[in-house]
CSV table of C-alpha atoms in Angstrom, one decimal:
chain,number,residue,atom,x,y,z
A,729,MET,CA,34.4,-29.1,22.5
A,730,LEU,CA,33.8,-26.9,19.5
A,731,GLN,CA,29.9,-27.5,18.7
A,732,HIS,CA,28.9,-28.4,14.7
A,733,ASP,CA,25.5,-26.4,13.1
A,734,VAL,CA,25.4,-28.3,10.5
A,735,GLU,CA,22.5,-26.6,8.7
A,736,LEU,CA,23.6,-23.6,9.5
A,737,LYS,CA,20.7,-22.9,11.8
A,738,LYS,CA,22.4,-20.0,13.7
A,739,PHE,CA,24.1,-18.8,11.0
A,740,ASP,CA,20.4,-18.3,9.3
A,741,LEU,CA,19.2,-16.5,12.4
A,742,HIS,CA,22.4,-13.7,12.3
A,743,THR,CA,22.1,-13.0,9.0
A,744,ASN,CA,18.0,-12.5,9.5
A,745,ASP,CA,19.6,-9.7,11.9
A,746,VAL,CA,22.3,-8.4,10.1
A,747,LEU,CA,19.5,-7.7,7.6
A,748,LYS,CA,16.6,-6.2,9.4
A,749,ARG,CA,19.5,-3.9,11.1
A,750,ASP,CA,20.6,-2.9,7.7
A,751,PHE,CA,17.2,-2.2,6.6
A,752,TYR,CA,16.1,-0.3,9.2
A,753,LYS,CA,19.4,2.0,10.0
A,754,ASN,CA,18.3,4.8,7.9
A,755,ARG,CA,14.6,4.1,8.6
A,756,ILE,CA,13.1,8.6,9.9
A,757,VAL,CA,11.0,8.0,12.4
A,758,GLU,CA,8.7,11.5,12.8
A,759,SER,CA,6.6,10.6,14.8
A,760,CYS,CA,4.7,8.5,17.8
A,761,PRO,CA,2.5,5.6,15.5
A,762,LEU,CA,0.0,5.6,18.1
A,763,CYS,CA,-1.0,9.2,19.1
A,764,GLY,CA,1.2,11.3,16.6
A,765,SER,CA,3.4,13.3,19.0
A,766,THR,CA,6.5,14.1,17.4
A,767,CYS,CA,7.6,14.4,21.1
A,768,HIS,CA,9.6,11.3,21.6
A,769,ILE,CA,13.2,9.8,23.3
A,770,LYS,CA,15.1,7.5,22.5
A,771,TYR,CA,15.1,4.6,24.2
A,772,GLY,CA,17.9,1.9,24.1
A,773,PHE,CA,17.9,-0.9,21.3
A,774,TYR,CA,16.5,-4.3,20.2
A,775,ASN,CA,18.3,-7.1,18.3
A,776,GLY,CA,20.6,-3.5,17.3
A,777,ILE,CA,17.4,-1.5,16.3
A,778,GLN,CA,17.0,1.6,17.9
A,779,ARG,CA,13.6,1.8,20.0
A,780,TYR,CA,12.1,5.1,21.4
A,781,LYS,CA,9.4,6.5,24.2
A,782,CYS,CA,6.4,8.6,23.5
A,783,LYS,CA,6.7,11.9,26.2
A,784,VAL,CA,2.9,12.1,25.7
A,785,CYS,CA,1.1,8.3,25.6
A,786,GLN,CA,4.2,7.0,27.1
A,787,LYS,CA,4.5,4.0,24.6
A,788,THR,CA,7.5,2.5,23.2
A,789,PHE,CA,8.2,1.9,19.5
A,790,SER,CA,10.8,1.3,17.4
A,791,ARG,CA,12.0,1.8,13.8
A,792,THR,CA,10.4,-1.2,12.1
A,793,THR,CA,7.1,0.0,13.9
A,794,ASN,CA,4.3,0.0,11.4
A,795,SER,CA,7.1,-1.0,8.7
A,796,LEU,CA,5.8,-3.1,5.7
A,797,TRP,CA,7.3,-6.6,7.8
A,798,SER,CA,5.6,-5.4,11.2
A,799,TYR,CA,4.2,-7.8,13.2
A,800,SER,CA,5.5,-10.7,10.7
A,801,LYS,CA,6.8,-14.4,12.1
A,802,LYS,CA,8.7,-15.1,9.1
A,803,ASN,CA,12.1,-13.9,8.6
A,804,ALA,CA,14.2,-10.9,6.2
A,805,ARG,CA,15.7,-13.1,3.7
A,806,THR,CA,12.3,-15.1,3.0
A,807,TRP,CA,10.8,-11.6,2.2
A,808,LEU,CA,13.4,-10.6,0.2
A,809,GLU,CA,13.2,-13.6,-1.8
A,810,PHE,CA,9.5,-12.8,-2.1
A,811,THR,CA,10.1,-9.4,-3.5
A,812,GLU,CA,12.4,-10.7,-6.0
A,813,LEU,CA,10.0,-13.1,-7.3
A,814,MET,CA,7.2,-10.4,-7.5
A,815,THR,CA,9.2,-8.1,-10.0
A,816,GLU,CA,9.4,-11.3,-11.9
A,817,ASN,CA,6.1,-11.2,-12.3
A,818,LYS,CA,5.3,-14.7,-10.9
A,819,THR,CA,2.1,-16.7,-9.5
A,820,LEU,CA,1.4,-17.1,-5.9
A,821,LYS,CA,1.7,-20.9,-6.8
A,822,PHE,CA,5.1,-20.6,-7.6
A,823,CYS,CA,6.1,-18.5,-4.4
A,824,ALA,CA,4.7,-20.3,-2.1
A,825,GLU,CA,6.4,-23.8,-3.2
A,826,LYS,CA,9.4,-21.5,-3.7
A,827,LEU,CA,9.8,-20.0,-0.4
A,828,ASN,CA,8.0,-22.8,1.8
A,829,ILE,CA,4.8,-20.8,2.3
A,830,SER,CA,0.5,-20.8,2.2
A,831,ILE,CA,-0.9,-20.1,-0.8
A,832,GLY,CA,-2.9,-17.3,1.6
A,833,THR,CA,0.3,-16.0,3.3
A,834,ALA,CA,1.7,-15.2,-0.7
A,835,PHE,CA,-1.5,-13.3,-1.7
A,836,TYR,CA,-1.6,-11.3,1.6
A,837,TRP,CA,2.1,-10.7,1.3
A,838,ARG,CA,1.8,-10.0,-2.3
A,839,HIS,CA,-1.5,-7.1,-1.3
A,840,LYS,CA,0.8,-6.1,1.9
A,841,ILE,CA,4.2,-4.9,-1.1
A,842,LEU,CA,1.4,-3.6,-3.6
A,843,GLN,CA,-0.1,-1.3,-1.1
A,844,ALA,CA,2.8,0.1,-0.4
A,845,LEU,CA,3.8,0.9,-3.7
A,846,SER,CA,0.3,2.8,-4.2
A,847,THR,CA,1.2,5.0,-1.0
A,848,ASP,CA,2.8,7.6,-3.5
A,849,SER,CA,2.5,6.3,-7.1
A,850,THR,CA,0.8,9.1,-8.3
A,851,PRO,CA,2.8,12.4,-9.4
A,852,ASP,CA,2.0,15.1,-7.7
A,853,SER,CA,1.5,17.5,-11.4
A,854,LEU,CA,2.3,17.0,-15.5
A,855,SER,CA,4.0,18.9,-16.9
A,856,GLY,CA,5.8,19.5,-20.7
A,857,VAL,CA,4.3,17.5,-23.3
A,858,VAL,CA,1.3,15.8,-21.7
A,859,HIS,CA,0.4,12.5,-23.3
A,860,ILE,CA,-3.4,11.1,-22.1
A,861,GLY,CA,-5.0,7.7,-23.2
A,862,LYS,CA,-7.4,6.0,-21.5
A,863,VAL,CA,-8.3,1.9,-21.5
A,864,ILE,CA,-12.3,0.7,-20.5
A,865,ILE,CA,-12.9,-2.7,-18.4
A,866,LYS,CA,-14.8,-4.6,-17.4
A,867,GLU,CA,-15.6,-4.8,-13.3
A,868,SER,CA,-14.4,-7.6,-12.0
A,869,PHE,CA,-15.1,-10.0,-8.8
A,870,LYS,CA,-12.5,-12.5,-9.1
A,871,GLY,CA,-12.5,-13.9,-5.3
A,872,CYS,CA,-15.8,-13.4,-4.5
A,873,ARG,CA,-18.2,-15.5,-2.9
A,874,ASP,CA,-21.1,-13.4,-1.9
A,875,LYS,CA,-23.9,-14.6,-4.7
A,876,GLU,CA,-26.1,-11.6,-4.2
A,877,ILE,CA,-22.8,-9.0,-5.2
A,878,ILE,CA,-22.6,-11.0,-8.3
A,879,ALA,CA,-25.7,-11.0,-9.1
A,880,SER,CA,-26.4,-7.2,-9.1
A,881,ALA,CA,-23.8,-6.4,-10.8
A,882,THR,CA,-25.3,-8.2,-13.8
A,883,PRO,CA,-24.1,-6.8,-16.7
A,884,ARG,CA,-20.6,-5.8,-15.6
A,885,GLU,CA,-20.0,-2.3,-15.3
A,886,ASN,CA,-17.3,0.1,-17.9
A,887,ILE,CA,-14.2,1.2,-15.5
A,888,TRP,CA,-12.6,3.7,-17.4
A,889,ILE,CA,-8.3,3.9,-16.7
A,890,ILE,CA,-6.7,7.6,-17.6
A,891,GLY,CA,-3.4,7.4,-18.3
A,892,ALA,CA,-1.0,10.4,-18.6
A,893,LYS,CA,2.8,10.8,-18.7
A,894,GLY,CA,4.1,13.9,-18.8
A,895,GLU,CA,8.1,14.2,-19.0
A,896,GLU,CA,8.6,13.6,-15.1
A,897,ASP,CA,10.1,9.5,-15.3
A,898,SER,CA,6.7,9.5,-13.7
A,899,MET,CA,3.1,8.4,-15.0
A,900,PHE,CA,-0.7,8.9,-13.9
A,901,ILE,CA,-2.7,5.5,-14.7
A,902,LYS,CA,-5.8,5.2,-12.4
A,903,PRO,CA,-9.4,3.9,-12.5
A,904,VAL,CA,-11.5,7.5,-12.9
A,905,PHE,CA,-14.8,6.6,-13.4
A,906,LYS,CA,-17.6,4.2,-14.3
A,907,TYR,CA,-20.3,3.5,-17.0
A,908,TYR,CA,-19.4,6.5,-19.2
A,909,TRP,CA,-17.4,9.9,-19.7
A,910,ASP,CA,-17.6,12.0,-16.9
A,911,LYS,CA,-16.1,15.3,-17.7
A,912,ILE,CA,-16.3,16.5,-13.8
A,913,ALA,CA,-14.6,13.5,-12.5
A,914,PHE,CA,-11.8,13.9,-15.4
A,915,ASN,CA,-11.2,17.5,-14.7
A,916,GLU,CA,-10.7,17.1,-10.7
A,917,LYS,CA,-8.7,13.7,-10.9
A,918,VAL,CA,-6.7,14.2,-13.9
A,919,TYR,CA,-6.9,18.0,-15.7
A,920,SER,CA,-5.8,19.4,-12.3
A,921,LYS,CA,-2.7,18.1,-12.0
A,922,ILE,CA,-2.1,19.2,-15.7
A,923,GLU,CA,0.4,22.6,-15.5
A,924,LYS,CA,-1.0,25.4,-17.7
A,925,LYS,CA,2.0,25.6,-19.4
A,926,SER,CA,1.7,21.9,-20.8
A,927,TYR,CA,0.9,20.7,-23.9
A,928,ILE,CA,-1.8,17.8,-24.5
A,929,ALA,CA,-1.3,15.1,-27.0
A,930,PRO,CA,-4.5,13.1,-27.0
A,931,CYS,CA,-4.8,9.5,-28.0
A,932,ALA,CA,-7.8,8.0,-29.8
A,933,ASP,CA,-10.2,9.4,-27.9
A,934,ARG,CA,-12.6,12.3,-28.5
A,935,ASN,CA,-13.5,13.4,-25.1
A,936,ILE,CA,-9.8,13.8,-24.5
A,937,ASN,CA,-9.0,14.6,-27.5
A,938,SER,CA,-11.6,17.9,-26.9
A,939,VAL,CA,-10.0,18.5,-23.6
A,940,ALA,CA,-6.8,18.9,-25.1
A,941,ILE,CA,-8.1,21.3,-28.1
A,942,ARG,CA,-10.0,23.6,-25.3
A,943,HIS,CA,-6.4,23.4,-23.4
A,944,ASN,CA,-3.7,24.0,-26.0
A,945,LYS,CA,-6.0,26.6,-27.6
A,946,ASN,CA,-4.2,27.9,-31.2
A,947,LYS,CA,-1.2,26.2,-30.5
A,948,SER,CA,0.1,22.9,-32.1
A,949,ILE,CA,2.7,20.9,-31.9
A,950,LYS,CA,4.0,17.7,-33.8
A,951,VAL,CA,5.3,15.6,-31.6
A,952,GLU,CA,6.0,11.5,-31.5
A,953,ALA,CA,3.3,9.1,-29.3
A,954,GLU,CA,4.1,8.0,-26.5
A,955,TYR,CA,4.5,4.3,-26.8
A,956,ARG,CA,3.4,3.3,-23.3
A,957,ILE,CA,0.2,5.7,-23.9
A,958,LYS,CA,-0.2,4.2,-27.5
A,959,TYR,CA,-0.4,0.7,-26.5
A,960,LEU,CA,-1.6,1.2,-22.6
A,961,TRP,CA,-4.3,-1.4,-23.3
A,962,PRO,CA,-2.1,-4.2,-25.1
A,963,ASN,CA,0.8,-3.8,-22.6
A,964,LEU,CA,-2.1,-3.7,-19.6
A,965,LYS,CA,-3.9,-6.4,-20.8
A,966,LYS,CA,-0.8,-9.0,-21.4
A,967,TRP,CA,0.3,-7.8,-17.8
A,968,ILE,CA,-2.9,-8.5,-15.7
A,969,SER,CA,-3.1,-11.9,-17.8
A,970,ILE,CA,-0.6,-12.8,-15.8
A,971,PHE,CA,-2.4,-12.6,-12.6
A,972,HIS,CA,-5.2,-14.3,-14.2
A,973,GLY,CA,-6.8,-11.7,-14.0
A,974,VAL,CA,-7.2,-8.9,-11.3
A,975,ALA,CA,-10.4,-8.1,-9.0
A,976,SER,CA,-11.6,-4.7,-9.5
A,977,LYS,CA,-11.6,-3.5,-5.9
A,978,TYR,CA,-7.6,-4.8,-5.7
A,979,LEU,CA,-6.9,-2.8,-9.2
A,980,GLN,CA,-5.2,0.2,-8.1
A,981,ARG,CA,-2.6,-1.3,-6.2
A,982,TYR,CA,-1.9,-3.4,-9.1
A,983,LEU,CA,-1.9,-0.3,-11.1
A,984,SER,CA,1.1,1.1,-8.7
A,985,PHE,CA,2.8,-2.0,-9.4
A,986,PHE,CA,2.2,-1.8,-13.4
A,987,ILE,CA,3.6,1.6,-13.2
A,988,ILE,CA,6.5,0.8,-11.5
A,989,MET,CA,7.9,-1.7,-14.4
A,990,ASN,CA,6.9,0.9,-17.0
A,991,LEU,CA,9.2,3.8,-15.6
A,992,ASP,CA,12.6,5.0,-17.4
A,993,LYS,CA,14.4,4.0,-14.2
A,994,VAL,CA,15.7,0.9,-14.2
A,995,MET,CA,15.0,-0.7,-10.3
A,996,ASP,CA,15.7,-4.4,-9.1
A,997,TYR,CA,13.8,-5.7,-6.2
A,998,MET,CA,17.0,-4.2,-3.7
A,999,ASP,CA,15.9,-0.7,-5.1
A,1000,LEU,CA,12.6,-1.2,-4.6
A,1001,ILE,CA,12.7,-2.4,-1.3
A,1002,TYR,CA,15.0,0.8,0.0
A,1003,ASP,CA,13.6,3.3,-2.3
A,1004,ARG,CA,9.6,2.5,-2.2
A,1005,LEU,CA,8.8,0.1,0.4
A,1006,PHE,CA,10.9,1.2,3.6
A,1007,GLU,CA,10.1,4.8,3.9
A,1008,GLY,CA,7.2,6.3,5.9
A,1009,ASN,CA,4.1,4.0,7.4
A,1010,ARG,CA,3.8,1.3,4.7
A,1011,PHE,CA,2.1,-0.9,7.2
A,1012,ILE,CA,-1.8,-2.8,6.5
A,1013,ARG,CA,-3.2,-5.1,8.3
A,1014,THR,CA,-4.2,-8.5,7.2
A,1015,GLU,CA,-7.5,-8.5,8.0
A,1016,GLU,CA,-7.9,-4.6,6.3
A,1017,ILE,CA,-6.9,-6.4,2.7
A,1018,ARG,CA,-10.0,-8.1,1.5
A,1019,ILE,CA,-12.0,-4.6,2.8
A,1020,LYS,CA,-13.8,-3.4,0.0
A,1021,SER,CA,-12.3,-0.3,-0.5
A,1022,SER,CA,-13.8,2.7,-3.3
A,1023,LEU,CA,-12.3,2.0,-6.3
A,1024,PHE,CA,-11.9,5.9,-6.9
């Protein structure tokens, strides 16, 4: 007798296994995620995914260990759909209703993806004509329930976000310092990335303009303004409003996503997953997401 599967539950399970195998088949495991040793051997398969055993600590692990979806009870298809909705800037409520997950789960998934994207979003260097601008925003304590923290932070301080774009298809957008212009912090975190032969094109800030004059010396080049730096503030303000504001402690994660959305390279959610989310250690535990880390 042929058994029917009207709700296609077995099909969904099979599809999930195939998706996971496809995503992890090219993931390179260089070291043991537990002790860091590079001495490991192949140790069979589990659901078609290669497993390994460390020769030093004797622990077993696989290509899925410390990946974005590690320990998730939801299937790969749900994660895929969530990533697509996230690239479309859908709200947490919309994602939760669409995928039948809680708003809390949607929040943590968003931040797992944002954390993974922030791992390597900052370019190592900026070359050619480097356009530099700044945005000043107020501190945000969105979601904070500690009245003492909110009271001690009144009035809210200014956060300086520096944006820079060179010839590479990458951008530097980071919160660099608080309160007022900090020359030492700027030199350490921004200017150190600019190659000596580069030409700095400042955008509407006297402090950055003085840095450009000193760097360019007597050289003067007529360049068109880079629109992503020139209109950084209105674009960033509009983008942040989609999320109804962003808490300052999460700001860098969101800026990493903003950078990807503004690159020349056209990517869809599948490119994002293969190129950005499945390389190296992208895992962050749920309880670590809300821990306040240094903004700078």
